[in-house]
mmCIF file with all atom_site columns, C-alpha atoms and ligand atoms in Angstrom:
data_model
loop_
_atom_site.group_PDB
_atom_site.id
_atom_site.type_symbol
_atom_site.label_atom_id
_atom_site.label_alt_id
_atom_site.label_comp_id
_atom_site.label_asym_id
_atom_site.label_entity_id
_atom_site.label_seq_id
_atom_site.pdbx_PDB_ins_code
_atom_site.Cartn_x
_atom_site.Cartn_y
_atom_site.Cartn_z
_atom_site.occupancy
_atom_site.B_iso_or_equiv
_atom_site.pdbx_formal_charge
_atom_site.auth_seq_id
_atom_site.auth_comp_id
_atom_site.auth_asym_id
_atom_site.auth_atom_id
_atom_site.pdbx_PDB_model_num
ATOM   1   C CA  . MET A 1 1   ? -34.989 -46.928 -5.743  1.00 0.00 ? 1   MET A CA  1
ATOM   2   C CA  . LYS A 1 2   ? -37.696 -46.265 -3.160  1.00 0.00 ? 2   LYS A CA  1
ATOM   3   C CA  . LEU A 1 3   ? -37.143 -49.527 -1.291  1.00 0.00 ? 3   LEU A CA  1
ATOM   4   C CA  . LEU A 1 4   ? -33.480 -48.744 -0.618  1.00 0.00 ? 4   LEU A CA  1
ATOM   5   C CA  . GLU A 1 5   ? -34.191 -45.122 0.316   1.00 0.00 ? 5   GLU A CA  1
ATOM   6   C CA  . GLU A 1 6   ? -36.862 -46.211 2.797   1.00 0.00 ? 6   GLU A CA  1
ATOM   7   C CA  . ARG A 1 7   ? -34.478 -48.724 4.375   1.00 0.00 ? 7   ARG A CA  1
ATOM   8   C CA  . ILE A 1 8   ? -31.744 -46.088 4.685   1.00 0.00 ? 8   ILE A CA  1
ATOM   9   C CA  . LEU A 1 9   ? -34.198 -43.756 6.441   1.00 0.00 ? 9   LEU A CA  1
ATOM   10  C CA  . LYS A 1 10  ? -35.373 -46.547 8.736   1.00 0.00 ? 10  LYS A CA  1
ATOM   11  C CA  . ASP A 1 11  ? -32.037 -48.156 9.674   1.00 0.00 ? 11  ASP A CA  1
ATOM   12  C CA  . GLY A 1 12  ? -29.182 -45.870 8.524   1.00 0.00 ? 12  GLY A CA  1
ATOM   13  C CA  . LYS A 1 13  ? -27.134 -44.139 11.218  1.00 0.00 ? 13  LYS A CA  1
ATOM   14  C CA  . ILE A 1 14  ? -25.221 -40.908 10.707  1.00 0.00 ? 14  ILE A CA  1
ATOM   15  C CA  . LEU A 1 15  ? -21.621 -40.978 11.929  1.00 0.00 ? 15  LEU A CA  1
ATOM   16  C CA  . PRO A 1 16  ? -19.114 -38.106 12.134  1.00 0.00 ? 16  PRO A CA  1
ATOM   17  C CA  . GLY A 1 17  ? -17.353 -37.232 8.851   1.00 0.00 ? 17  GLY A CA  1
ATOM   18  C CA  . ASP A 1 18  ? -20.496 -37.639 6.688   1.00 0.00 ? 18  ASP A CA  1
ATOM   19  C CA  . VAL A 1 19  ? -20.310 -41.407 7.052   1.00 0.00 ? 19  VAL A CA  1
ATOM   20  C CA  . LEU A 1 20  ? -23.583 -43.290 6.779   1.00 0.00 ? 20  LEU A CA  1
ATOM   21  C CA  . LYS A 1 21  ? -23.629 -46.547 8.694   1.00 0.00 ? 21  LYS A CA  1
ATOM   22  C CA  . VAL A 1 22  ? -25.783 -49.156 7.003   1.00 0.00 ? 22  VAL A CA  1
ATOM   23  C CA  . ASP A 1 23  ? -24.299 -52.271 8.501   1.00 0.00 ? 23  ASP A CA  1
ATOM   24  C CA  . SER A 1 24  ? -27.641 -53.742 9.586   1.00 0.00 ? 24  SER A CA  1
ATOM   25  C CA  . PHE A 1 25  ? -28.617 -54.407 5.939   1.00 0.00 ? 25  PHE A CA  1
ATOM   26  C CA  . LEU A 1 26  ? -25.801 -53.618 3.491   1.00 0.00 ? 26  LEU A CA  1
ATOM   27  C CA  . ASN A 1 27  ? -22.261 -54.052 4.696   1.00 0.00 ? 27  ASN A CA  1
ATOM   28  C CA  . HIS A 1 28  ? -22.095 -56.253 7.748   1.00 0.00 ? 28  HIS A CA  1
ATOM   29  C CA  . GLN A 1 29  ? -25.433 -58.025 8.077   1.00 0.00 ? 29  GLN A CA  1
ATOM   30  C CA  . ILE A 1 30  ? -26.879 -58.228 4.551   1.00 0.00 ? 30  ILE A CA  1
ATOM   31  C CA  . ASP A 1 31  ? -30.570 -58.143 3.654   1.00 0.00 ? 31  ASP A CA  1
ATOM   32  C CA  . VAL A 1 32  ? -30.319 -60.481 0.689   1.00 0.00 ? 32  VAL A CA  1
ATOM   33  C CA  . SER A 1 33  ? -33.809 -59.839 -0.655  1.00 0.00 ? 33  SER A CA  1
ATOM   34  C CA  . LEU A 1 34  ? -33.202 -56.080 -0.650  1.00 0.00 ? 34  LEU A CA  1
ATOM   35  C CA  . ILE A 1 35  ? -29.872 -56.564 -2.456  1.00 0.00 ? 35  ILE A CA  1
ATOM   36  C CA  . ASN A 1 36  ? -31.616 -58.900 -4.896  1.00 0.00 ? 36  ASN A CA  1
ATOM   37  C CA  . GLU A 1 37  ? -33.952 -56.028 -5.796  1.00 0.00 ? 37  GLU A CA  1
ATOM   38  C CA  . CYS A 1 38  ? -30.892 -53.814 -6.353  1.00 0.00 ? 38  CYS A CA  1
ATOM   39  C CA  . GLY A 1 39  ? -29.380 -56.489 -8.601  1.00 0.00 ? 39  GLY A CA  1
ATOM   40  C CA  . LYS A 1 40  ? -32.565 -56.729 -10.659 1.00 0.00 ? 40  LYS A CA  1
ATOM   41  C CA  . GLU A 1 41  ? -32.631 -52.970 -11.071 1.00 0.00 ? 41  GLU A CA  1
ATOM   42  C CA  . TRP A 1 42  ? -29.002 -52.833 -12.289 1.00 0.00 ? 42  TRP A CA  1
ATOM   43  C CA  . TYR A 1 43  ? -29.832 -55.672 -14.673 1.00 0.00 ? 43  TYR A CA  1
ATOM   44  C CA  . ARG A 1 44  ? -32.774 -53.678 -16.050 1.00 0.00 ? 44  ARG A CA  1
ATOM   45  C CA  . LEU A 1 45  ? -30.501 -50.668 -16.535 1.00 0.00 ? 45  LEU A CA  1
ATOM   46  C CA  . PHE A 1 46  ? -27.507 -52.462 -18.073 1.00 0.00 ? 46  PHE A CA  1
ATOM   47  C CA  . GLU A 1 47  ? -28.989 -55.595 -19.688 1.00 0.00 ? 47  GLU A CA  1
ATOM   48  C CA  . ASN A 1 48  ? -28.340 -54.366 -23.250 1.00 0.00 ? 48  ASN A CA  1
ATOM   49  C CA  . GLU A 1 49  ? -24.693 -53.518 -22.614 1.00 0.00 ? 49  GLU A CA  1
ATOM   50  C CA  . GLY A 1 50  ? -23.252 -56.967 -23.287 1.00 0.00 ? 50  GLY A CA  1
ATOM   51  C CA  . VAL A 1 51  ? -21.699 -57.221 -19.809 1.00 0.00 ? 51  VAL A CA  1
ATOM   52  C CA  . THR A 1 52  ? -19.123 -60.041 -19.566 1.00 0.00 ? 52  THR A CA  1
ATOM   53  C CA  . LYS A 1 53  ? -17.702 -59.395 -16.058 1.00 0.00 ? 53  LYS A CA  1
ATOM   54  C CA  . ILE A 1 54  ? -18.730 -57.657 -12.867 1.00 0.00 ? 54  ILE A CA  1
ATOM   55  C CA  . LEU A 1 55  ? -15.900 -55.965 -11.005 1.00 0.00 ? 55  LEU A CA  1
ATOM   56  C CA  . THR A 1 56  ? -15.993 -54.841 -7.387  1.00 0.00 ? 56  THR A CA  1
ATOM   57  C CA  . ILE A 1 57  ? -13.671 -54.232 -4.456  1.00 0.00 ? 57  ILE A CA  1
ATOM   58  C CA  . GLU A 1 58  ? -13.325 -56.263 -1.284  1.00 0.00 ? 58  GLU A CA  1
ATOM   59  C CA  . ALA A 1 59  ? -14.951 -56.592 1.110   1.00 0.00 ? 59  ALA A CA  1
ATOM   60  C CA  . SER A 1 60  ? -18.370 -54.988 1.153   1.00 0.00 ? 60  SER A CA  1
ATOM   61  C CA  . GLY A 1 61  ? -18.826 -54.950 -2.619  1.00 0.00 ? 61  GLY A CA  1
ATOM   62  C CA  . ILE A 1 62  ? -18.550 -58.713 -2.965  1.00 0.00 ? 62  ILE A CA  1
ATOM   63  C CA  . GLY A 1 63  ? -21.984 -59.752 -1.696  1.00 0.00 ? 63  GLY A CA  1
ATOM   64  C CA  . ILE A 1 64  ? -23.909 -57.215 -3.758  1.00 0.00 ? 64  ILE A CA  1
ATOM   65  C CA  . ALA A 1 65  ? -21.811 -57.952 -6.844  1.00 0.00 ? 65  ALA A CA  1
ATOM   66  C CA  . CYS A 1 66  ? -22.473 -61.703 -6.570  1.00 0.00 ? 66  CYS A CA  1
ATOM   67  C CA  . ILE A 1 67  ? -26.225 -61.301 -6.251  1.00 0.00 ? 67  ILE A CA  1
ATOM   68  C CA  . THR A 1 68  ? -26.210 -58.882 -9.195  1.00 0.00 ? 68  THR A CA  1
ATOM   69  C CA  . ALA A 1 69  ? -24.111 -61.272 -11.278 1.00 0.00 ? 69  ALA A CA  1
ATOM   70  C CA  . LEU A 1 70  ? -26.791 -63.967 -11.002 1.00 0.00 ? 70  LEU A CA  1
ATOM   71  C CA  . ASN A 1 71  ? -29.004 -61.747 -13.156 1.00 0.00 ? 71  ASN A CA  1
ATOM   72  C CA  . PHE A 1 72  ? -26.321 -61.241 -15.822 1.00 0.00 ? 72  PHE A CA  1
ATOM   73  C CA  . GLY A 1 73  ? -24.979 -64.816 -15.735 1.00 0.00 ? 73  GLY A CA  1
ATOM   74  C CA  . VAL A 1 74  ? -21.363 -63.585 -15.636 1.00 0.00 ? 74  VAL A CA  1
ATOM   75  C CA  . PRO A 1 75  ? -18.466 -64.010 -13.169 1.00 0.00 ? 75  PRO A CA  1
ATOM   76  C CA  . VAL A 1 76  ? -17.562 -61.539 -10.431 1.00 0.00 ? 76  VAL A CA  1
ATOM   77  C CA  . VAL A 1 77  ? -13.988 -60.352 -10.028 1.00 0.00 ? 77  VAL A CA  1
ATOM   78  C CA  . TYR A 1 78  ? -13.099 -58.470 -6.865  1.00 0.00 ? 78  TYR A CA  1
ATOM   79  C CA  . ALA A 1 79  ? -10.060 -56.260 -6.522  1.00 0.00 ? 79  ALA A CA  1
ATOM   80  C CA  . LYS A 1 80  ? -8.035  -57.371 -3.522  1.00 0.00 ? 80  LYS A CA  1
ATOM   81  C CA  . LYS A 1 81  ? -6.632  -54.929 -1.013  1.00 0.00 ? 81  LYS A CA  1
ATOM   82  C CA  . SER A 1 82  ? -2.892  -55.238 -0.535  1.00 0.00 ? 82  SER A CA  1
ATOM   83  C CA  . LYS A 1 83  ? -0.429  -53.641 1.847   1.00 0.00 ? 83  LYS A CA  1
ATOM   84  C CA  . SER A 1 84  ? 2.497   -55.228 0.038   1.00 0.00 ? 84  SER A CA  1
ATOM   85  C CA  . HIS A 1 85  ? 4.844   -52.969 -1.926  1.00 0.00 ? 85  HIS A CA  1
ATOM   86  C CA  . ASN A 1 86  ? 6.012   -55.861 -4.081  1.00 0.00 ? 86  ASN A CA  1
ATOM   87  C CA  . ILE A 1 87  ? 3.232   -56.023 -6.601  1.00 0.00 ? 87  ILE A CA  1
ATOM   88  C CA  . ALA A 1 88  ? 3.736   -58.909 -8.963  1.00 0.00 ? 88  ALA A CA  1
ATOM   89  C CA  . GLY A 1 89  ? 3.903   -58.302 -12.718 1.00 0.00 ? 89  GLY A CA  1
ATOM   90  C CA  . ASP A 1 90  ? 0.942   -60.574 -13.342 1.00 0.00 ? 90  ASP A CA  1
ATOM   91  C CA  . CYS A 1 91  ? -1.415  -58.105 -11.601 1.00 0.00 ? 91  CYS A CA  1
ATOM   92  C CA  . TYR A 1 92  ? -2.959  -54.755 -12.440 1.00 0.00 ? 92  TYR A CA  1
ATOM   93  C CA  . SER A 1 93  ? -2.819  -52.451 -9.427  1.00 0.00 ? 93  SER A CA  1
ATOM   94  C CA  . SER A 1 94  ? -4.164  -49.043 -8.529  1.00 0.00 ? 94  SER A CA  1
ATOM   95  C CA  . LYS A 1 95  ? -4.126  -46.866 -5.414  1.00 0.00 ? 95  LYS A CA  1
ATOM   96  C CA  . VAL A 1 96  ? -7.229  -46.120 -3.347  1.00 0.00 ? 96  VAL A CA  1
ATOM   97  C CA  . VAL A 1 97  ? -7.604  -43.538 -0.600  1.00 0.00 ? 97  VAL A CA  1
ATOM   98  C CA  . SER A 1 98  ? -9.953  -45.082 1.944   1.00 0.00 ? 98  SER A CA  1
ATOM   99  C CA  . TYR A 1 99  ? -12.854 -42.748 2.651   1.00 0.00 ? 99  TYR A CA  1
ATOM   100 C CA  . THR A 1 100 ? -13.720 -44.315 5.983   1.00 0.00 ? 100 THR A CA  1
ATOM   101 C CA  . HIS A 1 101 ? -10.181 -44.942 7.323   1.00 0.00 ? 101 HIS A CA  1
ATOM   102 C CA  . GLY A 1 102 ? -8.163  -42.204 5.604   1.00 0.00 ? 102 GLY A CA  1
ATOM   103 C CA  . HIS A 1 103 ? -5.164  -44.342 4.612   1.00 0.00 ? 103 HIS A CA  1
ATOM   104 C CA  . THR A 1 104 ? -3.998  -45.273 1.106   1.00 0.00 ? 104 THR A CA  1
ATOM   105 C CA  . TYR A 1 105 ? -3.750  -48.851 -0.095  1.00 0.00 ? 105 TYR A CA  1
ATOM   106 C CA  . ASP A 1 106 ? -3.260  -50.737 -3.357  1.00 0.00 ? 106 ASP A CA  1
ATOM   107 C CA  . VAL A 1 107 ? -5.924  -52.867 -4.982  1.00 0.00 ? 107 VAL A CA  1
ATOM   108 C CA  . LEU A 1 108 ? -4.909  -55.745 -7.242  1.00 0.00 ? 108 LEU A CA  1
ATOM   109 C CA  . VAL A 1 109 ? -6.536  -57.798 -9.961  1.00 0.00 ? 109 VAL A CA  1
ATOM   110 C CA  . TYR A 1 110 ? -4.798  -60.698 -11.685 1.00 0.00 ? 110 TYR A CA  1
ATOM   111 C CA  . LYS A 1 111 ? -4.368  -59.917 -15.378 1.00 0.00 ? 111 LYS A CA  1
ATOM   112 C CA  . LYS A 1 112 ? -5.977  -63.182 -16.399 1.00 0.00 ? 112 LYS A CA  1
ATOM   113 C CA  . TYR A 1 113 ? -9.326  -62.193 -14.859 1.00 0.00 ? 113 TYR A CA  1
ATOM   114 C CA  . ILE A 1 114 ? -9.944  -58.966 -16.823 1.00 0.00 ? 114 ILE A CA  1
ATOM   115 C CA  . GLU A 1 115 ? -9.006  -59.188 -20.473 1.00 0.00 ? 115 GLU A CA  1
ATOM   116 C CA  . LYS A 1 116 ? -9.123  -57.161 -23.646 1.00 0.00 ? 116 LYS A CA  1
ATOM   117 C CA  . GLY A 1 117 ? -12.630 -57.419 -25.055 1.00 0.00 ? 117 GLY A CA  1
ATOM   118 C CA  . ASP A 1 118 ? -14.322 -57.743 -21.648 1.00 0.00 ? 118 ASP A CA  1
ATOM   119 C CA  . ARG A 1 119 ? -17.268 -55.422 -21.049 1.00 0.00 ? 119 ARG A CA  1
ATOM   120 C CA  . VAL A 1 120 ? -17.113 -54.619 -17.361 1.00 0.00 ? 120 VAL A CA  1
ATOM   121 C CA  . LEU A 1 121 ? -19.886 -53.436 -15.049 1.00 0.00 ? 121 LEU A CA  1
ATOM   122 C CA  . ILE A 1 122 ? -18.466 -52.062 -11.786 1.00 0.00 ? 122 ILE A CA  1
ATOM   123 C CA  . ILE A 1 123 ? -20.600 -52.541 -8.659  1.00 0.00 ? 123 ILE A CA  1
ATOM   124 C CA  . ASP A 1 124 ? -19.945 -50.989 -5.246  1.00 0.00 ? 124 ASP A CA  1
ATOM   125 C CA  . ASP A 1 125 ? -21.831 -50.155 -2.078  1.00 0.00 ? 125 ASP A CA  1
ATOM   126 C CA  . PHE A 1 126 ? -20.911 -46.449 -1.765  1.00 0.00 ? 126 PHE A CA  1
ATOM   127 C CA  . LEU A 1 127 ? -19.673 -43.611 -3.930  1.00 0.00 ? 127 LEU A CA  1
ATOM   128 C CA  . ALA A 1 128 ? -18.173 -40.683 -2.011  1.00 0.00 ? 128 ALA A CA  1
ATOM   129 C CA  . ASN A 1 129 ? -15.025 -38.983 -3.373  1.00 0.00 ? 129 ASN A CA  1
ATOM   130 C CA  . GLY A 1 130 ? -14.690 -41.572 -6.100  1.00 0.00 ? 130 GLY A CA  1
ATOM   131 C CA  . SER A 1 131 ? -11.271 -43.000 -5.271  1.00 0.00 ? 131 SER A CA  1
ATOM   132 C CA  . ALA A 1 132 ? -12.440 -46.643 -5.251  1.00 0.00 ? 132 ALA A CA  1
ATOM   133 C CA  . LEU A 1 133 ? -14.411 -46.292 -8.487  1.00 0.00 ? 133 LEU A CA  1
ATOM   134 C CA  . LYS A 1 134 ? -11.547 -44.491 -10.251 1.00 0.00 ? 134 LYS A CA  1
ATOM   135 C CA  . ALA A 1 135 ? -9.169  -47.296 -9.281  1.00 0.00 ? 135 ALA A CA  1
ATOM   136 C CA  . LEU A 1 136 ? -11.530 -49.944 -10.709 1.00 0.00 ? 136 LEU A CA  1
ATOM   137 C CA  . ILE A 1 137 ? -11.945 -47.925 -13.923 1.00 0.00 ? 137 ILE A CA  1
ATOM   138 C CA  . ALA A 1 138 ? -8.148  -47.575 -14.228 1.00 0.00 ? 138 ALA A CA  1
ATOM   139 C CA  . ILE A 1 139 ? -7.605  -51.323 -13.799 1.00 0.00 ? 139 ILE A CA  1
ATOM   140 C CA  . THR A 1 140 ? -10.301 -52.160 -16.364 1.00 0.00 ? 140 THR A CA  1
ATOM   141 C CA  . GLU A 1 141 ? -8.884  -49.792 -18.941 1.00 0.00 ? 141 GLU A CA  1
ATOM   142 C CA  . ARG A 1 142 ? -5.305  -50.906 -18.348 1.00 0.00 ? 142 ARG A CA  1
ATOM   143 C CA  . ALA A 1 143 ? -6.513  -54.383 -19.254 1.00 0.00 ? 143 ALA A CA  1
ATOM   144 C CA  . GLY A 1 144 ? -7.842  -53.071 -22.581 1.00 0.00 ? 144 GLY A CA  1
ATOM   145 C CA  . ALA A 1 145 ? -11.416 -53.828 -21.465 1.00 0.00 ? 145 ALA A CA  1
ATOM   146 C CA  . THR A 1 146 ? -14.420 -51.484 -21.650 1.00 0.00 ? 146 THR A CA  1
ATOM   147 C CA  . VAL A 1 147 ? -16.192 -49.952 -18.643 1.00 0.00 ? 147 VAL A CA  1
ATOM   148 C CA  . VAL A 1 148 ? -19.901 -50.117 -19.514 1.00 0.00 ? 148 VAL A CA  1
ATOM   149 C CA  . GLY A 1 149 ? -20.774 -48.240 -16.332 1.00 0.00 ? 149 GLY A CA  1
ATOM   150 C CA  . ALA A 1 150 ? -21.059 -48.438 -12.584 1.00 0.00 ? 150 ALA A CA  1
ATOM   151 C CA  . GLY A 1 151 ? -23.923 -49.557 -10.371 1.00 0.00 ? 151 GLY A CA  1
ATOM   152 C CA  . ILE A 1 152 ? -23.702 -47.937 -6.947  1.00 0.00 ? 152 ILE A CA  1
ATOM   153 C CA  . ALA A 1 153 ? -26.050 -48.664 -4.062  1.00 0.00 ? 153 ALA A CA  1
ATOM   154 C CA  . VAL A 1 154 ? -25.600 -45.355 -2.192  1.00 0.00 ? 154 VAL A CA  1
ATOM   155 C CA  . GLU A 1 155 ? -24.136 -42.222 -3.765  1.00 0.00 ? 155 GLU A CA  1
ATOM   156 C CA  . LYS A 1 156 ? -23.383 -39.269 -1.515  1.00 0.00 ? 156 LYS A CA  1
ATOM   157 C CA  . VAL A 1 157 ? -23.959 -36.648 -4.197  1.00 0.00 ? 157 VAL A CA  1
ATOM   158 C CA  . PHE A 1 158 ? -22.703 -33.823 -1.961  1.00 0.00 ? 158 PHE A CA  1
ATOM   159 C CA  . GLN A 1 159 ? -19.246 -35.352 -2.308  1.00 0.00 ? 159 GLN A CA  1
ATOM   160 C CA  . GLU A 1 160 ? -17.624 -34.912 -5.670  1.00 0.00 ? 160 GLU A CA  1
ATOM   161 C CA  . GLY A 1 161 ? -16.804 -38.414 -6.916  1.00 0.00 ? 161 GLY A CA  1
ATOM   162 C CA  . GLY A 1 162 ? -19.957 -39.019 -8.943  1.00 0.00 ? 162 GLY A CA  1
ATOM   163 C CA  . ASN A 1 163 ? -20.002 -35.655 -10.736 1.00 0.00 ? 163 ASN A CA  1
ATOM   164 C CA  . ASP A 1 164 ? -16.314 -35.890 -11.504 1.00 0.00 ? 164 ASP A CA  1
ATOM   165 C CA  . ILE A 1 165 ? -16.531 -39.392 -12.992 1.00 0.00 ? 165 ILE A CA  1
ATOM   166 C CA  . ARG A 1 166 ? -19.736 -38.651 -14.952 1.00 0.00 ? 166 ARG A CA  1
ATOM   167 C CA  . ALA A 1 167 ? -18.015 -35.561 -16.395 1.00 0.00 ? 167 ALA A CA  1
ATOM   168 C CA  . ARG A 1 168 ? -15.366 -37.906 -17.814 1.00 0.00 ? 168 ARG A CA  1
ATOM   169 C CA  . GLY A 1 169 ? -18.121 -39.681 -19.742 1.00 0.00 ? 169 GLY A CA  1
ATOM   170 C CA  . TYR A 1 170 ? -18.830 -42.721 -17.573 1.00 0.00 ? 170 TYR A CA  1
ATOM   171 C CA  . ARG A 1 171 ? -22.351 -43.899 -16.848 1.00 0.00 ? 171 ARG A CA  1
ATOM   172 C CA  . ILE A 1 172 ? -23.140 -44.239 -13.132 1.00 0.00 ? 172 ILE A CA  1
ATOM   173 C CA  . GLU A 1 173 ? -26.466 -45.632 -11.940 1.00 0.00 ? 173 GLU A CA  1
ATOM   174 C CA  . SER A 1 174 ? -26.899 -45.002 -8.217  1.00 0.00 ? 174 SER A CA  1
ATOM   175 C CA  . LEU A 1 175 ? -29.975 -46.484 -6.569  1.00 0.00 ? 175 LEU A CA  1
ATOM   176 C CA  . ALA A 1 176 ? -30.081 -44.074 -3.612  1.00 0.00 ? 176 ALA A CA  1
ATOM   177 C CA  . LYS A 1 177 ? -28.694 -40.575 -4.141  1.00 0.00 ? 177 LYS A CA  1
ATOM   178 C CA  . ILE A 1 178 ? -28.163 -38.633 -0.943  1.00 0.00 ? 178 ILE A CA  1
ATOM   179 C CA  . SER A 1 179 ? -28.074 -34.854 -1.273  1.00 0.00 ? 179 SER A CA  1
ATOM   180 C CA  . SER A 1 180 ? -27.226 -34.108 2.372   1.00 0.00 ? 180 SER A CA  1
ATOM   181 C CA  . ILE A 1 181 ? -26.625 -35.726 5.735   1.00 0.00 ? 181 ILE A CA  1
ATOM   182 C CA  . SER A 1 182 ? -26.729 -33.872 9.027   1.00 0.00 ? 182 SER A CA  1
ATOM   183 C CA  . ALA A 1 183 ? -27.512 -34.581 12.637  1.00 0.00 ? 183 ALA A CA  1
ATOM   184 C CA  . GLU A 1 184 ? -30.099 -31.717 12.634  1.00 0.00 ? 184 GLU A CA  1
ATOM   185 C CA  . ASN A 1 185 ? -31.919 -32.468 9.361   1.00 0.00 ? 185 ASN A CA  1
ATOM   186 C CA  . GLY A 1 186 ? -31.241 -36.161 8.925   1.00 0.00 ? 186 GLY A CA  1
ATOM   187 C CA  . ILE A 1 187 ? -30.770 -37.805 5.526   1.00 0.00 ? 187 ILE A CA  1
ATOM   188 C CA  . LYS A 1 188 ? -32.139 -36.085 2.394   1.00 0.00 ? 188 LYS A CA  1
ATOM   189 C CA  . PHE A 1 189 ? -32.340 -37.641 -1.063  1.00 0.00 ? 189 PHE A CA  1
ATOM   190 C CA  . CYS A 1 190 ? -32.070 -35.978 -4.469  1.00 0.00 ? 190 CYS A CA  1
ATOM   191 C CA  . ASP A 1 191 ? -35.425 -35.581 -6.286  1.00 0.00 ? 191 ASP A CA  1
HETATM 192 P P1  . 5GP B 2 .   ? -14.808 -43.187 -2.292  1.00 0.00 ? 1   5GP B P1  1
HETATM 193 O O1  . 5GP B 2 .   ? -13.644 -44.001 -2.781  1.00 0.00 ? 1   5GP B O1  1
HETATM 194 O O2  . 5GP B 2 .   ? -15.852 -42.944 -3.373  1.00 0.00 ? 1   5GP B O2  1
HETATM 195 O O3  . 5GP B 2 .   ? -14.406 -41.919 -1.590  1.00 0.00 ? 1   5GP B O3  1
HETATM 196 O O4  . 5GP B 2 .   ? -15.528 -44.057 -1.170  1.00 0.00 ? 1   5GP B O4  1
HETATM 197 C C1  . 5GP B 2 .   ? -16.133 -45.258 -1.519  1.00 0.00 ? 1   5GP B C1  1
HETATM 198 C C2  . 5GP B 2 .   ? -15.752 -46.364 -0.585  1.00 0.00 ? 1   5GP B C2  1
HETATM 199 O O5  . 5GP B 2 .   ? -15.647 -45.887 0.757   1.00 0.00 ? 1   5GP B O5  1
HETATM 200 C C3  . 5GP B 2 .   ? -16.834 -47.423 -0.598  1.00 0.00 ? 1   5GP B C3  1
HETATM 201 O O6  . 5GP B 2 .   ? -16.276 -48.581 -1.193  1.00 0.00 ? 1   5GP B O6  1
HETATM 202 C C4  . 5GP B 2 .   ? -17.182 -47.648 0.864   1.00 0.00 ? 1   5GP B C4  1
HETATM 203 O O7  . 5GP B 2 .   ? -16.578 -48.835 1.307   1.00 0.00 ? 1   5GP B O7  1
HETATM 204 C C5  . 5GP B 2 .   ? -16.580 -46.495 1.612   1.00 0.00 ? 1   5GP B C5  1
HETATM 205 N N1  . 5GP B 2 .   ? -17.552 -45.440 2.007   1.00 0.00 ? 1   5GP B N1  1
HETATM 206 C C6  . 5GP B 2 .   ? -17.582 -44.163 1.565   1.00 0.00 ? 1   5GP B C6  1
HETATM 207 N N2  . 5GP B 2 .   ? -18.533 -43.463 2.187   1.00 0.00 ? 1   5GP B N2  1
HETATM 208 C C7  . 5GP B 2 .   ? -19.130 -44.328 3.041   1.00 0.00 ? 1   5GP B C7  1
HETATM 209 C C8  . 5GP B 2 .   ? -20.214 -44.174 3.982   1.00 0.00 ? 1   5GP B C8  1
HETATM 210 O O8  . 5GP B 2 .   ? -20.826 -43.108 4.170   1.00 0.00 ? 1   5GP B O8  1
HETATM 211 N N3  . 5GP B 2 .   ? -20.556 -45.289 4.689   1.00 0.00 ? 1   5GP B N3  1
HETATM 212 C C9  . 5GP B 2 .   ? -19.918 -46.489 4.518   1.00 0.00 ? 1   5GP B C9  1
HETATM 213 N N4  . 5GP B 2 .   ? -20.356 -47.514 5.257   1.00 0.00 ? 1   5GP B N4  1
HETATM 214 N N5  . 5GP B 2 .   ? -18.897 -46.656 3.646   1.00 0.00 ? 1   5GP B N5  1
HETATM 215 C C10 . 5GP B 2 .   ? -18.514 -45.584 2.917   1.00 0.00 ? 1   5GP B C10 1
#
């Protein structure tokens, strides 16, 4: 999506470790009209999929998921991060390796919020190595629900998550696909 790519070029900052900082419009301060355009685009792409729930992960996925959900007219469920080792039996849980912080944590969803028969669209801000997306897919499938696909704002295609998950047969629609990031050459997008 041109609008998102242009904003990344204008306001994105490159940090060490191939991290793109977009906190002036996506994951600290949020440009709601830009995210609304993202939501409309994911609706155009997935409107015929019979989506019944949108699933994301706290914290930065929540805002974009909520705006997207207005288009679909369905609830948003967000997986909660937990440091607790005592995970209650009424939750689905899965492990995530944090790309930006390096540590591992559990994410939880109460069983009553994703059920057999749900058709789940997963929304997240970034796709890098795919740990967060894999955890959300695992939770959805453990619930007996169907993953209709994933809508990602920024995919760093030079990291392997997207290719790996697509190869397993999942549909991923990323609105900005970055082919490389470097201090010398800046941010490049896939054609
Ligand atoms: P993955 O699990 O695919 O390795 O990483 C995805 C998660 O890590 C996203 O939910 C996002 O919060 C975070 N993340 C990964 N790469 C970046 C990045 O370049 N910039 C920012 N701001 N977050 C990132």
